mmCIF file of C-alpha atoms in Angstrom:
data_model
loop_
_atom_site.group_PDB
_atom_site.id
_atom_site.type_symbol
_atom_site.label_atom_id
_atom_site.label_comp_id
_atom_site.label_asym_id
_atom_site.label_seq_id
_atom_site.Cartn_x
_atom_site.Cartn_y
_atom_site.Cartn_z
ATOM 1 C CA MET A 1089 -0.034 -0.047 0.049
ATOM 2 C CA ARG A 1090 1.304 3.484 -0.978
ATOM 3 C CA GLU A 1091 0.276 6.144 1.508
ATOM 4 C CA ILE A 1092 0.612 9.880 0.608
ATOM 5 C CA ILE A 1093 -0.435 13.315 1.902
ATOM 6 C CA LEU A 1094 -2.751 15.172 -0.501
ATOM 7 C CA CYS A 1095 -2.704 19.012 -0.089
ATOM 8 C CA LYS A 1096 -5.300 21.344 -1.485
ATOM 9 C CA TYR A 1097 -4.953 25.045 -2.011
ATOM 10 C CA GLY A 1098 -7.638 27.719 -2.294
ATOM 11 C CA GLU A 1099 -6.694 31.282 -3.363
ATOM 12 C CA ILE A 1100 -3.757 30.184 -5.530
ATOM 13 C CA ALA A 1101 -6.206 28.494 -7.929
ATOM 14 C CA LEU A 1102 -7.661 31.977 -8.671
ATOM 15 C CA LYS A 1103 -4.377 33.561 -9.731
ATOM 16 C CA GLY A 1104 -4.768 33.166 -13.449
ATOM 17 C CA ALA A 1105 -1.540 33.684 -15.448
ATOM 18 C CA ASN A 1106 0.483 34.030 -12.168
ATOM 19 C CA ARG A 1107 -0.816 30.781 -10.738
ATOM 20 C CA SER A 1108 2.200 28.767 -11.734
ATOM 21 C CA SER A 1109 4.629 31.011 -9.921
ATOM 22 C CA PHE A 1110 2.576 30.835 -6.728
ATOM 23 C CA GLU A 1111 2.431 26.993 -7.008
ATOM 24 C CA ALA A 1112 6.275 26.823 -7.543
ATOM 25 C CA LEU A 1113 6.849 29.001 -4.501
ATOM 26 C CA LEU A 1114 4.641 26.829 -2.283
ATOM 27 C CA CYS A 1115 6.378 23.606 -3.564
ATOM 28 C CA ARG A 1116 9.774 25.055 -2.796
ATOM 29 C CA GLU A 1117 8.627 25.979 0.749
ATOM 30 C CA LEU A 1118 7.181 22.460 1.307
ATOM 31 C CA LYS A 1119 10.453 20.789 0.063
ATOM 32 C CA PHE A 1120 12.544 23.075 2.404
ATOM 33 C CA ARG A 1121 10.310 22.241 5.405
ATOM 34 C CA LEU A 1122 10.237 18.563 4.705
ATOM 35 C CA SER A 1123 13.952 18.167 3.998
ATOM 36 C CA GLY A 1124 14.791 17.873 7.721
ATOM 37 C CA ILE A 1125 12.201 15.128 8.281
ATOM 38 C CA GLY A 1126 12.863 12.626 5.496
ATOM 39 C CA LYS A 1127 13.130 11.855 1.784
ATOM 40 C CA PHE A 1128 9.794 13.164 0.492
ATOM 41 C CA SER A 1129 8.850 14.120 -2.997
ATOM 42 C CA VAL A 1130 6.550 17.110 -3.531
ATOM 43 C CA ILE A 1131 4.512 16.842 -6.808
ATOM 44 C CA ARG A 1132 1.948 19.272 -8.050
ATOM 45 C CA SER A 1133 -0.947 18.162 -10.326
ATOM 46 C CA GLN A 1134 -4.478 19.218 -10.976
ATOM 47 C CA SER A 1135 -4.734 21.902 -8.382
ATOM 48 C CA THR A 1136 -3.262 19.717 -5.597
ATOM 49 C CA ILE A 1137 0.140 18.801 -4.154
ATOM 50 C CA ARG A 1138 1.123 15.340 -3.333
ATOM 51 C CA ILE A 1139 3.733 14.504 -0.627
ATOM 52 C CA GLU A 1140 4.985 11.039 -0.865
ATOM 53 C CA PRO A 1141 8.058 9.073 0.252
ATOM 54 C CA LYS A 1142 10.767 8.823 -2.482
ATOM 55 C CA GLU A 1143 11.244 5.442 -4.111
ATOM 56 C CA GLY A 1144 13.338 3.086 -1.926
ATOM 57 C CA TRP A 1145 12.620 5.014 1.355
ATOM 58 C CA GLU A 1146 10.008 3.874 3.811
ATOM 59 C CA PRO A 1147 9.195 6.525 6.485
ATOM 60 C CA ASP A 1148 8.215 5.361 9.986
ATOM 61 C CA ALA A 1149 5.065 6.605 11.593
ATOM 62 C CA ASP A 1150 6.747 9.566 13.316
ATOM 63 C CA ALA A 1151 8.209 10.886 10.017
ATOM 64 C CA PHE A 1152 4.925 10.605 8.258
ATOM 65 C CA ASP A 1153 3.122 12.267 11.115
ATOM 66 C CA ALA A 1154 5.744 15.053 11.126
ATOM 67 C CA ALA A 1155 5.331 15.544 7.266
ATOM 68 C CA TYR A 1156 1.503 15.782 7.829
ATOM 69 C CA ASN A 1157 2.042 18.390 10.536
ATOM 70 C CA VAL A 1158 4.273 20.409 8.183
ATOM 71 C CA ALA A 1159 1.724 20.356 5.454
ATOM 72 C CA SER A 1160 -1.117 21.497 7.768
ATOM 73 C CA HIS A 1161 1.080 24.396 9.072
ATOM 74 C CA THR A 1162 2.258 25.704 5.643
ATOM 75 C CA PHE A 1163 0.533 28.915 4.514
ATOM 76 C CA GLY A 1164 -0.923 28.444 1.019
ATOM 77 C CA ILE A 1165 -2.457 25.033 1.821
ATOM 78 C CA ILE A 1166 -6.150 25.075 2.714
ATOM 79 C CA ALA A 1167 -6.739 21.356 3.491
ATOM 80 C CA VAL A 1168 -4.731 18.200 3.939
ATOM 81 C CA CYS A 1169 -5.614 14.454 4.110
ATOM 82 C CA ARG A 1170 -3.751 11.192 4.360
ATOM 83 C CA CYS A 1171 -4.608 8.931 1.474
ATOM 84 C CA ALA A 1172 -3.833 5.536 0.083
ATOM 85 C CA ALA A 1173 -3.280 5.082 -3.653
ATOM 86 C CA ALA A 1174 -5.120 2.500 -5.584
ATOM 87 C CA GLU A 1175 -5.089 1.433 -9.194
ATOM 88 C CA LYS A 1176 -7.964 3.146 -11.122
ATOM 89 C CA ASN A 1177 -10.491 0.227 -11.219
ATOM 90 C CA MET A 1178 -13.355 -0.530 -8.849
ATOM 91 C CA ASP A 1179 -11.887 -3.823 -7.634
ATOM 92 C CA SER A 1180 -8.675 -2.156 -6.533
ATOM 93 C CA ILE A 1181 -10.409 0.844 -5.058
ATOM 94 C CA SER A 1182 -12.843 -1.351 -3.029
ATOM 95 C CA ALA A 1183 -10.203 -3.696 -1.764
ATOM 96 C CA LEU A 1184 -7.946 -0.922 -0.690
ATOM 97 C CA SER A 1185 -10.731 0.939 0.936
ATOM 98 C CA VAL A 1186 -11.691 -2.005 3.135
ATOM 99 C CA GLY A 1187 -8.135 -2.543 4.315
ATOM 100 C CA TYR A 1188 -6.988 1.015 4.635
ATOM 101 C CA LEU A 1189 -10.088 2.321 6.361
ATOM 102 C CA ALA A 1190 -10.780 -0.626 8.552
ATOM 103 C CA GLN A 1191 -9.707 0.990 11.901
ATOM 104 C CA THR A 1192 -11.576 4.126 11.159
ATOM 105 C CA MET A 1193 -14.787 2.371 10.059
ATOM 106 C CA GLN A 1194 -14.877 0.160 13.078
ATOM 107 C CA SER A 1195 -14.794 3.087 15.393
ATOM 108 C CA VAL A 1196 -17.736 5.008 13.870
ATOM 109 C CA LYS A 1197 -21.479 4.405 13.369
ATOM 110 C CA THR A 1198 -22.344 6.411 10.265
ATOM 111 C CA PHE A 1199 -20.622 7.383 7.017
ATOM 112 C CA LYS A 1200 -21.011 8.673 3.492
ATOM 113 C CA VAL A 1201 -18.813 8.438 0.423
ATOM 114 C CA GLU A 1202 -17.873 11.453 -1.702
ATOM 115 C CA THR A 1203 -16.218 10.870 -5.104
ATOM 116 C CA LYS A 1204 -14.343 13.417 -7.175
ATOM 117 C CA ARG A 1205 -13.562 12.271 -10.691
ATOM 118 C CA ALA A 1206 -10.797 14.551 -11.754
ATOM 119 C CA ASP A 1207 -9.901 12.074 -14.513
ATOM 120 C CA LYS A 1208 -12.895 12.218 -16.785
ATOM 121 C CA ARG A 1209 -11.683 9.187 -18.725
ATOM 122 C CA PHE A 1210 -12.666 7.006 -15.785
ATOM 123 C CA PRO A 1211 -15.762 4.933 -16.986
ATOM 124 C CA LEU A 1212 -17.965 5.388 -13.910
ATOM 125 C CA HIS A 1213 -19.500 8.714 -12.936
ATOM 126 C CA SER A 1214 -18.845 10.052 -9.378
ATOM 127 C CA GLY A 1215 -22.274 9.100 -8.069
ATOM 128 C CA ASP A 1216 -21.813 5.485 -9.344
ATOM 129 C CA VAL A 1217 -18.448 5.211 -7.716
ATOM 130 C CA SER A 1218 -19.829 6.483 -4.402
ATOM 131 C CA ALA A 1219 -22.782 4.116 -4.580
ATOM 132 C CA GLU A 1220 -20.639 1.092 -5.386
ATOM 133 C CA LEU A 1221 -17.947 1.842 -2.817
ATOM 134 C CA GLY A 1222 -20.614 2.526 -0.167
ATOM 135 C CA ALA A 1223 -22.198 -0.872 -0.772
ATOM 136 C CA VAL A 1224 -18.777 -2.538 -0.368
ATOM 137 C CA LEU A 1225 -18.128 -0.780 2.940
ATOM 138 C CA LEU A 1226 -21.588 -1.689 4.303
ATOM 139 C CA GLU A 1227 -21.039 -5.334 3.343
ATOM 140 C CA HIS A 1228 -17.677 -5.496 5.270
ATOM 141 C CA PHE A 1229 -18.773 -3.296 8.158
ATOM 142 C CA PRO A 1230 -22.354 -4.390 8.830
ATOM 143 C CA HIS A 1231 -22.732 -2.149 11.918
ATOM 144 C CA LEU A 1232 -22.449 0.932 9.754
ATOM 145 C CA ARG A 1233 -25.342 3.084 8.437
ATOM 146 C CA VAL A 1234 -25.330 5.701 5.771
ATOM 147 C CA ASN A 1235 -25.919 9.271 6.811
ATOM 148 C CA VAL A 1236 -25.552 11.798 4.079
ATOM 149 C CA ARG A 1237 -26.307 14.885 6.279
ATOM 150 C CA GLU A 1238 -24.212 14.429 9.447
ATOM 151 C CA PRO A 1239 -21.903 11.362 9.049
ATOM 152 C CA ASP A 1240 -19.376 10.389 11.693
ATOM 153 C CA VAL A 1241 -16.816 10.165 8.786
ATOM 154 C CA VAL A 1242 -16.748 11.144 5.106
ATOM 155 C CA VAL A 1243 -14.898 8.593 2.959
ATOM 156 C CA LYS A 1244 -13.458 10.383 -0.003
ATOM 157 C CA CYS A 1245 -12.400 8.875 -3.283
ATOM 158 C CA GLU A 1246 -10.489 11.056 -5.669
ATOM 159 C CA ILE A 1247 -9.820 9.671 -9.157
ATOM 160 C CA ARG A 1248 -6.882 11.502 -10.603
ATOM 161 C CA GLU A 1249 -4.609 10.992 -13.592
ATOM 162 C CA ASP A 1250 -1.989 8.699 -11.827
ATOM 163 C CA ALA A 1251 -4.176 6.880 -9.293
ATOM 164 C CA ALA A 1252 -7.389 6.783 -7.156
ATOM 165 C CA TYR A 1253 -6.820 8.124 -3.760
ATOM 166 C CA ILE A 1254 -8.856 6.954 -0.673
ATOM 167 C CA SER A 1255 -9.113 8.901 2.522
ATOM 168 C CA ALA A 1256 -11.291 9.255 5.678
ATOM 169 C CA GLY A 1257 -11.873 12.992 4.941
ATOM 170 C CA GLN A 1258 -9.598 15.962 5.264
ATOM 171 C CA VAL A 1259 -8.748 18.607 7.886
ATOM 172 C CA HIS A 1260 -8.462 22.347 7.503
ATOM 173 C CA ALA A 1261 -4.839 23.635 7.186
ATOM 174 C CA ALA A 1262 -3.262 27.012 7.552
ATOM 175 C CA GLY A 1263 -4.730 28.608 4.382
ATOM 176 C CA GLY A 1264 -3.610 31.944 3.118
ATOM 177 C CA MET A 1265 -0.836 32.523 0.713
ATOM 178 C CA PRO A 1266 2.705 31.156 0.401
ATOM 179 C CA VAL A 1267 5.199 32.993 2.644
ATOM 180 C CA GLY A 1268 7.295 35.416 0.473
ATOM 181 C CA SER A 1269 4.619 35.863 -2.161
ATOM 182 C CA ASN A 1270 3.668 39.336 -1.003
ATOM 183 C CA GLY A 1271 6.897 41.036 0.111
ATOM 184 C CA LYS A 1272 8.685 41.327 3.470
ATOM 185 C CA GLY A 1273 7.594 43.298 6.584
ATOM 186 C CA LEU A 1274 9.161 44.141 9.993
ATOM 187 C CA LEU A 1275 7.186 43.115 12.948
ATOM 188 C CA LEU A 1276 7.341 45.040 16.205
ATOM 189 C CA LEU A 1277 7.299 41.982 18.505
ATOM 190 C CA SER A 1278 6.654 42.506 22.242
ATOM 191 C CA GLY A 1279 6.070 39.962 24.844
ATOM 192 C CA GLY A 1280 2.230 40.392 24.736
ATOM 193 C CA ILE A 1281 -0.602 38.607 23.229
ATOM 194 C CA ASP A 1282 -1.259 40.801 20.200
ATOM 195 C CA SER A 1283 1.932 41.271 18.177
ATOM 196 C CA PRO A 1284 2.643 37.495 17.691
ATOM 197 C CA VAL A 1285 -0.860 37.197 16.313
ATOM 198 C CA ALA A 1286 -0.307 40.202 14.054
ATOM 199 C CA GLY A 1287 2.802 38.634 12.644
ATOM 200 C CA TRP A 1288 1.065 35.403 12.112
ATOM 201 C CA MET A 1289 -1.796 37.069 10.258
ATOM 202 C CA MET A 1290 0.528 38.999 7.881
ATOM 203 C CA ALA A 1291 2.588 35.780 7.233
ATOM 204 C CA LYS A 1292 -0.688 34.131 6.382
ATOM 205 C CA ARG A 1293 -1.095 36.797 3.591
ATOM 206 C CA GLY A 1294 2.262 35.839 2.161
ATOM 207 C CA VAL A 1295 4.464 38.363 3.908
ATOM 208 C CA LYS A 1296 7.963 37.222 4.906
ATOM 209 C CA LEU A 1297 8.724 38.372 8.502
ATOM 210 C CA GLU A 1298 11.583 40.006 10.214
ATOM 211 C CA ALA A 1299 11.049 41.282 13.782
ATOM 212 C CA VAL A 1300 12.318 43.794 16.235
ATOM 213 C CA TYR A 1301 12.158 43.616 19.993
ATOM 214 C CA PHE A 1302 12.726 46.621 22.196
ATOM 215 C CA GLU A 1303 14.181 45.951 25.591
ATOM 216 C CA ALA A 1304 15.186 48.186 28.573
ATOM 217 C CA PHE A 1305 17.499 46.135 30.656
ATOM 218 C CA PRO A 1306 17.839 46.154 33.608
ATOM 219 C CA TYR A 1307 14.256 47.534 33.864
ATOM 220 C CA THR A 1308 13.299 44.576 31.774
ATOM 221 C CA SER A 1309 14.668 41.219 32.603
ATOM 222 C CA MET A 1310 16.541 38.454 30.595
ATOM 223 C CA GLN A 1311 13.434 36.311 31.083
ATOM 224 C CA ALA A 1312 11.428 38.904 29.167
ATOM 225 C CA ARG A 1313 13.958 38.616 26.275
ATOM 226 C CA GLU A 1314 13.776 34.838 26.342
ATOM 227 C CA LYS A 1315 10.000 35.016 26.237
ATOM 228 C CA VAL A 1316 10.106 37.065 23.068
ATOM 229 C CA ILE A 1317 12.636 34.731 21.461
ATOM 230 C CA GLU A 1318 10.292 31.831 22.275
ATOM 231 C CA LEU A 1319 7.267 33.734 20.746
ATOM 232 C CA ALA A 1320 9.422 34.355 17.634
ATOM 233 C CA ARG A 1321 10.271 30.707 17.475
ATOM 234 C CA ILE A 1322 6.589 29.642 17.710
ATOM 235 C CA VAL A 1323 5.608 32.075 14.978
ATOM 236 C CA SER A 1324 8.436 30.839 12.802
ATOM 237 C CA GLY A 1325 6.924 27.406 12.801
ATOM 238 C CA TRP A 1326 4.224 28.903 10.626
ATOM 239 C CA ALA A 1327 6.091 31.775 8.952
ATOM 240 C CA GLY A 1328 9.618 30.277 8.432
ATOM 241 C CA SER A 1329 12.963 31.521 9.707
ATOM 242 C CA ILE A 1330 12.795 34.957 11.370
ATOM 243 C CA LYS A 1331 15.721 37.397 11.968
ATOM 244 C CA LEU A 1332 15.094 39.032 15.287
ATOM 245 C CA HIS A 1333 16.626 42.466 15.921
ATOM 246 C CA VAL A 1334 16.982 43.305 19.624
ATOM 247 C CA VAL A 1335 17.383 47.029 20.386
ATOM 248 C CA SER A 1336 17.924 48.667 23.797
ATOM 249 C CA LEU A 1337 15.734 51.588 24.762
ATOM 250 C CA THR A 1338 17.104 51.992 28.242
ATOM 251 C CA LYS A 1339 18.873 55.359 27.623
ATOM 252 C CA ILE A 1340 15.757 56.745 25.754
ATOM 253 C CA GLU A 1341 13.416 55.669 28.599
ATOM 254 C CA GLU A 1342 15.673 57.390 31.169
ATOM 255 C CA GLU A 1343 16.046 60.615 29.088
ATOM 256 C CA LEU A 1344 12.250 60.768 28.503
ATOM 257 C CA SER A 1345 11.436 60.228 32.186
ATOM 258 C CA HIS A 1346 13.865 62.976 33.351
ATOM 259 C CA ASN A 1347 13.007 65.616 30.772
ATOM 260 C CA CYS A 1348 9.489 65.194 29.397
ATOM 261 C CA CYS A 1349 5.895 65.481 30.710
ATOM 262 C CA GLU A 1350 4.925 62.113 32.134
ATOM 263 C CA ASP A 1351 1.569 62.164 30.307
ATOM 264 C CA TYR A 1352 3.294 62.001 27.036
ATOM 265 C CA PHE A 1353 5.737 59.321 27.877
ATOM 266 C CA THR A 1354 4.118 56.367 26.151
ATOM 267 C CA LEU A 1355 3.524 58.411 22.920
ATOM 268 C CA LEU A 1356 7.048 59.636 22.827
ATOM 269 C CA LEU A 1357 8.453 56.132 23.447
ATOM 270 C CA ARG A 1358 6.236 54.683 20.664
ATOM 271 C CA ARG A 1359 7.534 57.427 18.322
ATOM 272 C CA PHE A 1360 11.028 56.393 19.003
ATOM 273 C CA MET A 1361 10.238 52.736 18.482
ATOM 274 C CA MET A 1362 8.498 53.401 15.131
ATOM 275 C CA HIS A 1363 11.292 55.657 13.966
ATOM 276 C CA ILE A 1364 13.989 53.098 14.845
ATOM 277 C CA ALA A 1365 11.948 50.258 13.417
ATOM 278 C CA GLY A 1366 11.556 52.205 10.160
ATOM 279 C CA LYS A 1367 15.335 52.544 9.829
ATOM 280 C CA ILE A 1368 15.830 48.864 10.406
ATOM 281 C CA ALA A 1369 13.131 48.072 7.918
ATOM 282 C CA LYS A 1370 14.776 50.123 5.131
ATOM 283 C CA ARG A 1371 18.115 48.608 5.773
ATOM 284 C CA THR A 1372 16.775 45.044 5.575
ATOM 285 C CA ASP A 1373 14.571 45.592 2.515
ATOM 286 C CA CYS A 1374 11.234 45.390 4.525
ATOM 287 C CA GLU A 1375 8.550 47.309 2.814
ATOM 288 C CA ALA A 1376 6.255 47.856 5.744
ATOM 289 C CA LEU A 1377 6.050 47.816 9.524
ATOM 290 C CA ILE A 1378 3.715 45.398 11.337
ATOM 291 C CA THR A 1379 2.213 46.006 14.822
ATOM 292 C CA GLY A 1380 -0.312 44.311 17.101
ATOM 293 C CA GLU A 1381 -2.386 47.377 17.994
ATOM 294 C CA SER A 1382 -6.128 47.117 18.345
ATOM 295 C CA MET A 1383 -8.322 50.261 18.096
ATOM 296 C CA GLY A 1384 -9.012 51.656 21.570
ATOM 297 C CA GLN A 1385 -7.454 48.725 23.565
ATOM 298 C CA VAL A 1386 -5.093 51.107 25.473
ATOM 299 C CA ALA A 1387 -4.402 54.839 25.618
ATOM 300 C CA SER A 1388 -1.768 54.670 22.883
ATOM 301 C CA GLN A 1389 -4.053 52.905 20.551
ATOM 302 C CA THR A 1390 -6.691 55.610 19.937
ATOM 303 C CA MET A 1391 -7.018 56.993 16.451
ATOM 304 C CA GLN A 1392 -5.306 60.210 17.288
ATOM 305 C CA ALA A 1393 -2.411 58.430 19.097
ATOM 306 C CA LEU A 1394 -1.832 56.057 16.219
ATOM 307 C CA GLY A 1395 -1.635 59.057 13.899
ATOM 308 C CA VAL A 1396 0.952 60.751 16.082
ATOM 309 C CA THR A 1397 3.153 57.594 16.224
ATOM 310 C CA ASP A 1398 2.820 56.928 12.494
ATOM 311 C CA SER A 1399 3.998 60.376 11.549
ATOM 312 C CA THR A 1400 7.595 59.332 12.364
ATOM 313 C CA VAL A 1401 7.774 56.820 9.484
ATOM 314 C CA ASP A 1402 7.310 57.062 5.687
ATOM 315 C CA MET A 1403 6.240 53.509 4.951
ATOM 316 C CA PRO A 1404 3.001 51.580 5.379
ATOM 317 C CA VAL A 1405 2.105 50.365 8.890
ATOM 318 C CA PHE A 1406 -0.020 47.236 8.871
ATOM 319 C CA ARG A 1407 -2.205 46.558 11.914
ATOM 320 C CA PRO A 1408 -4.086 43.299 11.152
ATOM 321 C CA CYS A 1409 -5.560 43.218 14.711
ATOM 322 C CA ILE A 1410 -6.946 46.766 14.534
ATOM 323 C CA GLY A 1411 -10.652 45.682 14.333
ATOM 324 C CA LEU A 1412 -10.446 42.771 16.646
ATOM 325 C CA ASP A 1413 -11.375 42.695 20.256
ATOM 326 C CA LYS A 1414 -9.244 40.985 22.893
ATOM 327 C CA GLU A 1415 -11.153 37.818 23.024
ATOM 328 C CA GLU A 1416 -10.851 37.370 19.240
ATOM 329 C CA ILE A 1417 -7.053 37.882 19.476
ATOM 330 C CA ILE A 1418 -6.797 35.399 22.269
ATOM 331 C CA ILE A 1419 -8.698 32.755 20.339
ATOM 332 C CA THR A 1420 -6.191 33.198 17.543
ATOM 333 C CA ALA A 1421 -3.229 33.186 19.992
ATOM 334 C CA ARG A 1422 -4.422 29.824 21.394
ATOM 335 C CA ARG A 1423 -4.766 28.441 17.917
ATOM 336 C CA ILE A 1424 -1.259 29.303 16.763
ATOM 337 C CA GLY A 1425 0.339 28.218 20.100
ATOM 338 C CA THR A 1426 1.537 31.603 21.361
ATOM 339 C CA PHE A 1427 -0.980 32.380 24.162
ATOM 340 C CA GLU A 1428 0.631 30.369 27.023
ATOM 341 C CA THR A 1429 4.015 32.004 26.335
ATOM 342 C CA SER A 1430 2.537 35.477 25.928
ATOM 343 C CA ILE A 1431 0.875 35.462 29.393
ATOM 344 C CA LEU A 1432 4.136 34.569 31.190
ATOM 345 C CA PRO A 1433 4.573 37.453 33.827
ATOM 346 C CA TYR A 1434 7.638 39.161 32.387
ATOM 347 C CA GLU A 1435 7.444 42.857 31.723
ATOM 348 C CA ASP A 1436 8.151 44.699 28.386
ATOM 349 C CA CYS A 1437 9.666 48.093 27.814
ATOM 350 C CA CYS A 1438 6.286 49.822 27.443
ATOM 351 C CA THR A 1439 5.260 49.066 31.006
ATOM 352 C CA VAL A 1440 8.457 50.348 32.776
ATOM 353 C CA PHE A 1441 7.492 54.033 33.139
ATOM 354 C CA THR A 1442 3.779 53.853 32.570
ATOM 355 C CA PRO A 1443 2.165 57.342 33.102
ATOM 356 C CA LYS A 1444 -0.878 57.695 35.539
ATOM 357 C CA HIS A 1445 -2.757 59.814 33.054
ATOM 358 C CA PRO A 1446 -1.655 59.016 29.442
ATOM 359 C CA LYS A 1447 -2.834 61.306 26.669
ATOM 360 C CA THR A 1448 -5.543 59.628 24.619
ATOM 361 C CA ARG A 1449 -6.315 62.480 22.230
ATOM 362 C CA PRO A 1450 -2.799 63.966 21.707
ATOM 363 C CA GLU A 1451 -2.106 66.915 19.412
ATOM 364 C CA LEU A 1452 0.923 66.414 17.246
ATOM 365 C CA ASP A 1453 2.433 69.896 17.794
ATOM 366 C CA LYS A 1454 2.404 69.355 21.615
ATOM 367 C CA VAL A 1455 3.935 65.972 21.318
ATOM 368 C CA ILE A 1456 6.711 67.361 19.041
ATOM 369 C CA ALA A 1457 7.319 70.164 21.599
ATOM 370 C CA GLU A 1458 7.832 67.539 24.273
ATOM 371 C CA GLU A 1459 10.082 65.504 21.959
ATOM 372 C CA LYS A 1460 12.415 68.440 21.441
ATOM 373 C CA LYS A 1461 13.355 68.339 25.144
ATOM 374 C CA VAL A 1462 15.645 65.469 24.262
ATOM 375 C CA ASP A 1463 18.077 64.946 21.426
ATOM 376 C CA PHE A 1464 15.883 62.657 19.324
ATOM 377 C CA ASP A 1465 18.244 61.804 16.501
ATOM 378 C CA ALA A 1466 21.215 61.152 18.806
ATOM 379 C CA LEU A 1467 19.195 58.832 21.128
ATOM 380 C CA ALA A 1468 17.734 56.919 18.157
ATOM 381 C CA ASP A 1469 21.180 56.434 16.695
ATOM 382 C CA GLU A 1470 22.580 55.261 20.017
ATOM 383 C CA ALA A 1471 19.834 52.760 20.360
ATOM 384 C CA LEU A 1472 20.459 51.532 16.824
ATOM 385 C CA ASN A 1473 24.078 50.974 17.735
ATOM 386 C CA SER A 1474 23.027 48.559 20.474
ATOM 387 C CA GLU A 1475 21.304 46.310 18.010
ATOM 388 C CA GLU A 1476 21.752 42.566 18.372
ATOM 389 C CA ILE A 1477 20.534 40.148 15.699
ATOM 390 C CA ILE A 1478 19.297 36.675 16.651
ATOM 391 C CA ASN A 1479 18.477 34.186 13.886
ATOM 392 C CA ILE A 1480 15.341 32.126 14.863
ATOM 393 C CA ARG A 1481 15.234 28.804 12.988
ATOM 394 C CA PRO A 1482 12.099 26.641 13.390
ATOM 395 C CA ILE A 1483 12.044 22.962 13.852
ATOM 396 C CA PHE A 1484 9.323 21.844 11.308
ATOM 397 C CA GLY A 1485 7.106 19.053 12.128
ATOM 398 C CA LYS A 1486 6.969 19.422 15.873
#
């Protein structure tokens, strides 16, 4: 029996003349992710991608499970299923289905069969294949009943050019677009819940990520840094390798606290962060900044405050969480595996000198007047000189 992983994609199929380039990018990404797991071939055909062991190599259960996990976590793939390949005749399809699906069919009470006849040369129509295969399964598993509305399992038979593939249904995968198909962006990554979700959402749309983390040691701890590194590692399991830029804001925070009105502290700090991030982005060929802000969630995330902080950069700022509430963001954080790390009780630089009464409707000219109380350019350059780069490499399949 030859078992494979069948991957379906959604949006790529709508790309017209550019479709082939998106498919090629997705296949390259899959091959890279699978290279550390085993000897798998990645083959595209008829709007699907097949992952199968190379000739002469037999993967163990762990390797095959890891390959399946890789496929389900790769952006650009909308659904995956484990299949067995049969010769394209009903005797082979029936015999393989009974053996391959035996464990599944013995554990359920109801089922239905769905057939997709991608190879129109096959002599039976889809409905006829479903009816004949369903009868065979009922004969071999007499406890089963057909339920076409809400079955416990959907048996799928896909008749393609090279073989007929049998599976016990499919599961939803990451979806979106292949990473790298829509440019590169710099994520402002904190230790909170929102920014890892924002990075994941943009990677899902095909954006390759770099990230910057602002620390304020000794006001922030090494545990806070390790927390952010771990968040970057988790996101990299979806988005691929991430270059993490670590920048110290200690001197900036001290100068702001000594020289500027406390009410403006958070806004001024955010302007420094955006300015520094913009410089790193341009140097690393990133075309946009990405932040985790959600409208009105905190004082620095009002419409007026966001306008004030954005005025320090001359590139797009993407905020994919802007219209989500906290519960919606938490649901996504749990799904992608960052939530438990994000809630570890280690501070970030924005909480070190939190003002009692932060400005929620700031006026740009008043913010700039406060900013002039410090040497903005010199402090920003000094912070940039502290930059440390950490290469985050994911372990795919875990």
